Amino acid sequence: MNMRKKQEFRAAQATLFTGSRMKKVDRVYLELSNICNFKCDFCPIDHSTRKKEYMEFSLLKKAVDEIAEEKISDWIAFHVLGEPLLYPRFLDAVSYVKSKGLKLLVTTNGALLTREIVRSLVKLQVDKLSISLEGANEQDHLSRGSKIEFRDYYSRILEGLRVIKHTPGNTKVMLSMMNPSSKKYFNIDKNKEMGPTQGGFKAKLLSVIRDIYKAIGRDIPGEKILCSLAKINCNRPKEVVIDEQIRIYIQMFMDWGNAFTAKSVVPSKIGYCGYALNNVGVLSNGNVTICCADYDGATCLGNLKNRSLTSLLLSEKAEEVREGFQHFRVTHPYCRRCLGSSSKVKAFMKGLLSIYLFKLVSHPLKARSVKIGV
């Protein structure tokens, strides 16, 4: 690094600190494990080359302690790959995060949500529980690669919602449903199982909304639901508000940085990403990534076992990525592939689109809220 670069790096460090405190990132994603009881065909877990393991509890405590003490973020999320409820000390991990005054998001496929677990999460004051329902029928459930029957799985999730409504607490629930219509925009080698049409998706959404209201003991006329759904464009991310605690997130299919194709990808050299260094990942092996969508650690800044999170987020590697995006330049090879496409023209257009969506409009996955019955 030449003298000018060193001076710029020190200046960047100064802007990221207030005294000895680092500027907050949106969320730090702690991957309790990259082991999962599902094999969803829209998840890149089978494309990962990492060893299957659980995060050492001492490492989790180190991460949580530093995040709280250095005020790196207000939020911790248990997510990247894997199912967090498989973690042997899952409730201990939840309790430790909350003991440090941090907000916590737990993302789960929901198959392990027993009544006891749900009550514990509410009593431990988990701020948000994100349940990846994704599909709404037996056919969709085939894409999950799970041994649990859809009927049992779906009933368990609805029972979990009922328990949450009858357990004193402030835990919010986001039920994720995937509209796969956007998969046509990505490079995918194999067909994905979920049905693509918006009309078909709205029918599934209607069924789930009715079932949720029934589970939580609320009565709402079907005409009101239909009227609300008629106004929704399901080909964009949306949050369907069931009540003050429960929402459904309409999630569009994403390709996890061209994970689902072995074909040649033309890298993008221009673009912008609002995830990079704002949604930081700490993988189960301790590797720190610049992005929570980096499922295999390709953007590793170093390992938390022998470095502090603060030093890694202010490292030269991180600064090069940060400075590049500030000037709409994509510098990291993984980011270039993520924003790349099947041709030079498409890669260029995708890069321009990323700038437009992140900088001029809003976060591309940010969802507009729609209230049912209003």
XYZ file of C-alpha atoms in Angstrom, residues 191-326:
136
model
C -35.259 -26.413 -12.704
C -36.555 -25.287 -9.330
C -39.660 -27.056 -8.058
C -41.932 -24.222 -6.947
C -44.715 -23.060 -9.260
C -44.017 -19.737 -11.046
C -47.319 -17.937 -11.776
C -48.491 -14.893 -9.829
C -52.098 -16.067 -9.914
C -51.100 -19.395 -8.458
C -48.996 -17.689 -5.810
C -51.866 -15.437 -4.736
C -54.067 -18.500 -4.280
C -51.423 -20.020 -1.997
C -51.072 -16.742 -0.119
C -54.837 -16.533 0.379
C -54.903 -20.045 1.823
C -52.070 -19.317 4.259
C -53.626 -16.042 5.424
C -56.923 -17.787 6.160
C -55.139 -20.562 8.057
C -53.156 -18.069 10.146
C -56.267 -16.125 11.173
C -57.973 -19.376 12.118
C -54.931 -20.526 14.140
C -54.750 -17.304 16.172
C -58.491 -17.224 16.756
C -59.421 -14.239 14.625
C -62.321 -14.064 12.215
C -62.015 -12.030 9.031
C -64.330 -12.256 6.016
C -62.768 -13.909 2.989
C -63.969 -11.001 0.830
C -61.749 -8.600 2.765
C -58.709 -10.796 2.218
C -59.471 -11.123 -1.494
C -59.947 -7.365 -1.813
C -56.580 -6.713 -0.152
C -54.743 -9.292 -2.259
C -56.185 -7.863 -5.464
C -54.208 -4.676 -4.820
C -50.881 -6.448 -4.219
C -48.215 -6.877 -6.882
C -46.674 -10.128 -5.694
C -43.809 -9.804 -8.172
C -42.133 -7.377 -5.771
C -41.191 -7.887 -2.119
C -44.134 -7.174 0.173
C -44.985 -7.457 3.852
C -48.555 -8.591 4.395
C -49.621 -7.396 7.842
C -51.753 -9.969 9.662
C -51.731 -8.101 12.976
C -49.334 -6.181 15.225
C -47.199 -9.288 15.773
C -47.417 -11.394 12.625
C -46.498 -10.564 9.051
C -45.924 -12.514 5.853
C -42.902 -11.547 3.788
C -43.280 -12.168 0.055
C -39.762 -13.161 -0.884
C -38.467 -13.195 -4.442
C -36.118 -15.930 -5.641
C -32.430 -14.934 -5.440
C -29.426 -16.698 -6.925
C -26.941 -16.244 -4.046
C -24.310 -14.698 -6.316
C -24.753 -17.051 -9.291
C -24.506 -20.116 -7.048
C -26.864 -22.211 -9.146
C -24.944 -22.278 -12.401
C -21.684 -23.880 -13.493
C -21.724 -21.863 -16.705
C -19.306 -19.040 -17.343
C -20.315 -15.783 -15.661
C -19.106 -12.458 -17.026
C -18.030 -10.449 -13.965
C -19.379 -6.958 -13.392
C -16.829 -4.220 -12.748
C -19.351 -1.510 -11.917
C -22.117 -1.598 -9.363
C -23.089 -1.076 -5.772
C -24.077 -3.380 -2.918
C -25.807 -2.245 0.232
C -25.151 -5.594 1.895
C -21.358 -5.435 1.758
C -19.921 -4.545 5.181
C -23.423 -3.620 6.393
C -24.699 -7.178 6.859
C -21.586 -8.938 8.071
C -21.311 -12.705 8.407
C -19.456 -14.734 11.024
C -19.438 -18.314 9.772
C -19.518 -21.359 12.024
C -15.753 -21.844 11.563
C -15.044 -18.264 12.674
C -14.393 -16.766 9.247
C -15.715 -13.218 8.927
C -17.298 -12.311 5.586
C -18.259 -8.931 4.196
C -21.733 -10.166 3.323
C -24.341 -12.479 4.854
C -25.026 -13.954 1.387
C -21.439 -15.232 1.098
C -22.320 -18.827 1.940
C -18.850 -20.309 1.372
C -16.549 -17.652 2.857
C -15.164 -16.348 -0.438
C -14.948 -12.792 0.956
C -13.248 -13.859 4.195
C -11.491 -10.962 5.929
C -9.883 -13.199 8.546
C -10.890 -15.416 11.418
C -12.488 -14.282 14.662
C -10.523 -16.893 16.593
C -7.328 -14.871 16.241
C -8.554 -11.375 15.299
C -11.087 -8.937 16.644
C -14.173 -8.214 14.588
C -13.383 -4.505 14.722
C -9.895 -4.956 13.268
C -11.249 -7.121 10.462
C -13.947 -4.624 9.526
C -11.280 -1.908 9.378
C -8.682 -4.026 7.578
C -7.151 -3.132 4.237
C -9.220 -5.879 2.576
C -12.430 -4.375 3.904
C -11.396 -0.842 3.023
C -10.672 -1.766 -0.589
C -14.197 -3.165 -0.942
C -15.729 -0.194 0.879
C -13.845 2.402 -1.161
C -14.637 0.616 -4.409
C -18.381 0.634 -3.822
C -18.245 4.300 -2.810
